[in-house]
Amino acid sequence: MQDDRELVMGRIRDALAPLKERAEYPEWDPQLPVCKAHPDFSSDWELFSHKMQQVNGTPIAGLDALGKWLHEAGLTLGYCDPALADELRAHPAFAGLTLETTFERARVDDYTFGITRATGAIAETGTVMLSDADTSSRLGALTPWTHIAMLKSDTLYPDTVTAIQHFGDDPSIVWATGPSKTADVEGILIEGVHGPGVQICCLVD
């Protein structure tokens, strides 16, 4: 293994040796990676919303606001967890929206949004948790550009430790802190490459 590593690294060194100048580091604000103390909030939802917005997530409270957001964004067809579909279809704010309860892989580009249930959320980090047991379709949560996690207020936890205590036995839990992000070796941050480009958390009672 060590010989293989040295072989690979040697080839990299040989390839870089002729280069006279290395690329400059990208410019960046040194204050960006500093975790600042947050203001006081009157509720865990307010703290969660503040933290989620800091990572380009979108917190929304209630079905009225969610339906309005979808209409204003022009998103009219999406996948929806079958356990949520009847309630959402009956809500006036969802009139004119098509919610399909079977995610067809061949029609992946047709779905403009996906709605699934959140297992929980963490206020101090703005993180949404999605377990295998509670997520009706992993593709429905990952492949549409916009993913909406429906969060019950009694599963919004103040901190990570409390959230872990409520994990249960599910062996697979995804933590989504804002939209999907990745950064290449040049430090360019791109959202929506490996998952949703818009991550919404909708708080419901």
CSV table of C-alpha atoms in Angstrom, one decimal:
chain,number,residue,atom,x,y,z
A,1,MET,CA,0.0,0.0,0.0
A,2,GLN,CA,2.8,2.4,0.9
A,3,ASP,CA,4.6,1.7,-2.4
A,4,ASP,CA,1.4,2.4,-4.3
A,5,ARG,CA,1.0,5.7,-2.4
A,6,GLU,CA,4.5,6.7,-3.1
A,7,LEU,CA,4.0,5.8,-6.8
A,8,VAL,CA,0.9,8.0,-7.0
A,9,MET,CA,2.5,10.9,-5.1
A,10,GLY,CA,5.7,10.7,-7.1
A,11,ARG,CA,3.7,11.0,-10.4
A,12,ILE,CA,1.9,14.1,-9.0
A,13,ARG,CA,5.3,15.6,-8.0
A,14,ASP,CA,6.7,14.9,-11.4
A,15,ALA,CA,3.7,16.4,-13.1
A,16,LEU,CA,3.9,19.6,-11.0
A,17,ALA,CA,7.6,20.1,-11.2
A,18,PRO,CA,7.7,21.8,-14.6
A,19,LEU,CA,5.1,24.4,-13.4
A,20,LYS,CA,6.9,27.7,-12.7
A,21,GLU,CA,4.1,29.3,-10.8
A,22,ARG,CA,1.5,27.9,-8.6
A,23,ALA,CA,-2.1,29.2,-8.8
A,24,GLU,CA,-2.9,31.9,-6.3
A,25,TYR,CA,-5.1,31.1,-3.3
A,26,PRO,CA,-8.6,32.4,-3.8
A,27,GLU,CA,-9.6,35.6,-2.0
A,28,TRP,CA,-11.8,35.1,1.0
A,29,ASP,CA,-13.1,37.0,4.0
A,30,PRO,CA,-11.2,35.7,7.1
A,31,GLN,CA,-14.3,36.4,9.2
A,32,LEU,CA,-16.4,34.0,7.2
A,33,PRO,CA,-15.3,30.8,9.0
A,34,VAL,CA,-15.5,32.4,12.4
A,35,CYS,CA,-18.5,31.0,14.3
A,36,LYS,CA,-20.1,34.0,16.0
A,37,ALA,CA,-22.3,34.0,19.0
A,38,HIS,CA,-25.9,34.2,17.9
A,39,PRO,CA,-28.5,36.7,19.4
A,40,ASP,CA,-31.0,35.5,22.0
A,41,PHE,CA,-34.2,34.1,20.6
A,42,SER,CA,-37.5,33.5,22.3
A,43,SER,CA,-38.1,30.0,20.8
A,44,ASP,CA,-36.2,27.1,19.4
A,45,TRP,CA,-37.9,27.7,16.0
A,46,GLU,CA,-36.6,31.3,15.9
A,47,LEU,CA,-33.1,30.0,16.6
A,48,PHE,CA,-33.5,27.2,14.1
A,49,SER,CA,-34.7,29.7,11.4
A,50,HIS,CA,-31.7,32.0,12.1
A,51,LYS,CA,-29.2,29.1,11.8
A,52,MET,CA,-30.9,27.6,8.7
A,53,GLN,CA,-30.9,30.9,6.9
A,54,GLN,CA,-27.1,31.3,7.6
A,55,VAL,CA,-26.5,28.2,5.5
A,56,ASN,CA,-28.9,29.3,2.7
A,57,GLY,CA,-31.7,27.1,3.9
A,58,THR,CA,-35.4,28.3,3.9
A,59,PRO,CA,-37.5,27.9,7.1
A,60,ILE,CA,-41.2,28.3,6.6
A,61,ALA,CA,-43.9,28.2,9.3
A,62,GLY,CA,-47.2,26.6,8.4
A,63,LEU,CA,-49.0,25.3,5.3
A,64,ASP,CA,-50.4,28.6,4.2
A,65,ALA,CA,-46.9,30.1,3.9
A,66,LEU,CA,-45.6,26.9,2.2
A,67,GLY,CA,-48.4,26.8,-0.4
A,68,LYS,CA,-47.8,30.5,-1.1
A,69,TRP,CA,-44.1,30.0,-1.5
A,70,LEU,CA,-44.6,27.1,-4.0
A,71,HIS,CA,-47.0,29.2,-6.1
A,72,GLU,CA,-44.7,32.2,-6.2
A,73,ALA,CA,-41.8,30.0,-7.2
A,74,GLY,CA,-43.8,28.6,-10.0
A,75,LEU,CA,-43.4,25.0,-8.7
A,76,THR,CA,-46.6,23.2,-9.4
A,77,LEU,CA,-45.8,19.5,-9.7
A,78,GLY,CA,-43.9,17.4,-7.2
A,79,TYR,CA,-43.5,14.2,-5.3
A,80,CYS,CA,-45.2,14.0,-1.9
A,81,ASP,CA,-45.1,11.5,0.9
A,82,PRO,CA,-48.3,9.5,0.7
A,83,ALA,CA,-48.9,10.0,4.4
A,84,LEU,CA,-49.0,13.8,3.9
A,85,ALA,CA,-50.8,14.0,0.5
A,86,ASP,CA,-54.4,14.0,1.6
A,87,GLU,CA,-53.9,16.8,4.1
A,88,LEU,CA,-52.0,18.9,1.7
A,89,ARG,CA,-54.3,18.4,-1.2
A,90,ALA,CA,-57.3,19.5,1.0
A,91,HIS,CA,-55.5,22.7,2.1
A,92,PRO,CA,-56.7,25.8,0.2
A,93,ALA,CA,-53.1,27.0,-0.2
A,94,PHE,CA,-52.3,23.9,-2.3
A,95,ALA,CA,-55.1,24.4,-4.8
A,96,GLY,CA,-53.6,24.1,-8.3
A,97,LEU,CA,-50.6,22.1,-7.2
A,98,THR,CA,-50.1,18.5,-8.3
A,99,LEU,CA,-48.8,16.1,-5.7
A,100,GLU,CA,-47.8,12.7,-6.9
A,101,THR,CA,-47.3,10.0,-4.3
A,102,THR,CA,-45.3,7.6,-6.4
A,103,PHE,CA,-41.8,8.7,-7.4
A,104,GLU,CA,-41.1,7.4,-10.9
A,105,ARG,CA,-37.4,7.3,-11.6
A,106,ALA,CA,-37.9,7.8,-15.4
A,107,ARG,CA,-39.7,11.1,-14.7
A,108,VAL,CA,-37.1,12.5,-12.4
A,109,ASP,CA,-36.9,15.8,-14.3
A,110,ASP,CA,-40.6,16.3,-14.1
A,111,TYR,CA,-40.7,16.8,-10.3
A,112,THR,CA,-40.0,20.4,-9.4
A,113,PHE,CA,-40.1,19.6,-5.7
A,114,GLY,CA,-40.2,16.8,-3.2
A,115,ILE,CA,-42.1,16.7,0.1
A,116,THR,CA,-41.1,14.2,2.8
A,117,ARG,CA,-41.3,14.0,6.6
A,118,ALA,CA,-38.5,15.2,8.8
A,119,THR,CA,-37.5,12.9,11.6
A,120,GLY,CA,-36.4,15.9,13.6
A,121,ALA,CA,-34.4,19.1,13.5
A,122,ILE,CA,-31.7,20.8,15.6
A,123,ALA,CA,-32.1,24.4,16.5
A,124,GLU,CA,-28.5,25.2,17.4
A,125,THR,CA,-27.2,24.2,14.0
A,126,GLY,CA,-30.3,24.6,11.7
A,127,THR,CA,-30.1,21.0,10.7
A,128,VAL,CA,-32.9,18.8,9.4
A,129,MET,CA,-32.7,15.0,10.2
A,130,LEU,CA,-34.1,12.5,7.7
A,131,SER,CA,-34.2,8.8,8.7
A,132,ASP,CA,-34.8,5.9,6.4
A,133,ALA,CA,-37.9,4.9,8.4
A,134,ASP,CA,-39.5,8.3,8.1
A,135,THR,CA,-38.5,9.2,4.5
A,136,SER,CA,-41.0,7.7,2.1
A,137,SER,CA,-38.7,8.0,-1.0
A,138,ARG,CA,-35.0,8.8,-0.8
A,139,LEU,CA,-35.0,9.8,-4.5
A,140,GLY,CA,-38.0,12.1,-3.7
A,141,ALA,CA,-36.0,13.8,-1.1
A,142,LEU,CA,-32.7,14.1,-3.0
A,143,THR,CA,-33.3,14.5,-6.7
A,144,PRO,CA,-35.8,17.4,-7.0
A,145,TRP,CA,-34.1,20.8,-7.0
A,146,THR,CA,-36.4,21.8,-4.1
A,147,HIS,CA,-36.8,19.5,-1.1
A,148,ILE,CA,-39.4,20.3,1.6
A,149,ALA,CA,-39.0,18.6,5.0
A,150,MET,CA,-42.2,18.7,7.0
A,151,LEU,CA,-41.3,19.1,10.7
A,152,LYS,CA,-43.6,18.6,13.7
A,153,SER,CA,-42.9,21.1,16.4
A,154,ASP,CA,-42.4,18.4,19.1
A,155,THR,CA,-39.4,17.0,17.1
A,156,LEU,CA,-37.5,20.3,17.0
A,157,TYR,CA,-34.7,19.8,19.5
A,158,PRO,CA,-32.6,22.6,21.1
A,159,ASP,CA,-29.2,21.0,20.6
A,160,THR,CA,-27.4,18.1,19.0
A,161,VAL,CA,-27.1,16.1,22.2
A,162,THR,CA,-30.9,16.1,22.7
A,163,ALA,CA,-31.5,15.2,19.1
A,164,ILE,CA,-29.1,12.2,19.4
A,165,GLN,CA,-31.1,11.0,22.4
A,166,HIS,CA,-34.2,10.8,20.2
A,167,PHE,CA,-32.5,9.0,17.3
A,168,GLY,CA,-34.1,5.6,18.1
A,169,ASP,CA,-32.8,2.5,16.3
A,170,ASP,CA,-32.8,3.6,12.7
A,171,PRO,CA,-29.2,2.8,11.4
A,172,SER,CA,-29.3,5.5,8.7
A,173,ILE,CA,-30.1,9.2,9.4
A,174,VAL,CA,-29.2,12.0,7.0
A,175,TRP,CA,-28.3,15.4,8.5
A,176,ALA,CA,-29.1,18.2,6.1
A,177,THR,CA,-27.8,21.6,7.1
A,178,GLY,CA,-29.0,23.8,4.2
A,179,PRO,CA,-28.8,22.8,0.5
A,180,SER,CA,-26.4,20.2,-0.7
A,181,LYS,CA,-22.9,21.7,-1.0
A,182,THR,CA,-19.5,20.7,-2.3
A,183,ALA,CA,-16.3,22.6,-2.9
A,184,ASP,CA,-13.5,21.6,-5.3
A,185,VAL,CA,-9.8,22.0,-4.7
A,186,GLU,CA,-9.9,25.6,-5.9
A,187,GLY,CA,-12.3,26.5,-3.1
A,188,ILE,CA,-15.3,27.1,-5.2
A,189,LEU,CA,-18.5,26.3,-3.3
A,190,ILE,CA,-21.3,24.9,-5.4
A,191,GLU,CA,-24.8,24.1,-4.1
A,192,GLY,CA,-27.2,21.4,-5.4
A,193,VAL,CA,-24.7,19.0,-6.9
A,194,HIS,CA,-25.3,15.9,-4.8
A,195,GLY,CA,-28.8,16.8,-3.5
A,196,PRO,CA,-31.4,19.6,-3.4
A,197,GLY,CA,-30.3,23.1,-4.3
A,198,VAL,CA,-33.1,24.5,-2.2
A,199,GLN,CA,-33.7,23.0,1.2
A,200,ILE,CA,-36.9,24.0,3.0
A,201,CYS,CA,-38.1,23.1,6.4
A,202,CYS,CA,-41.8,23.6,7.0
A,203,LEU,CA,-42.9,23.7,10.6
A,204,VAL,CA,-46.3,22.2,11.3
A,205,ASP,CA,-48.1,21.3,14.5
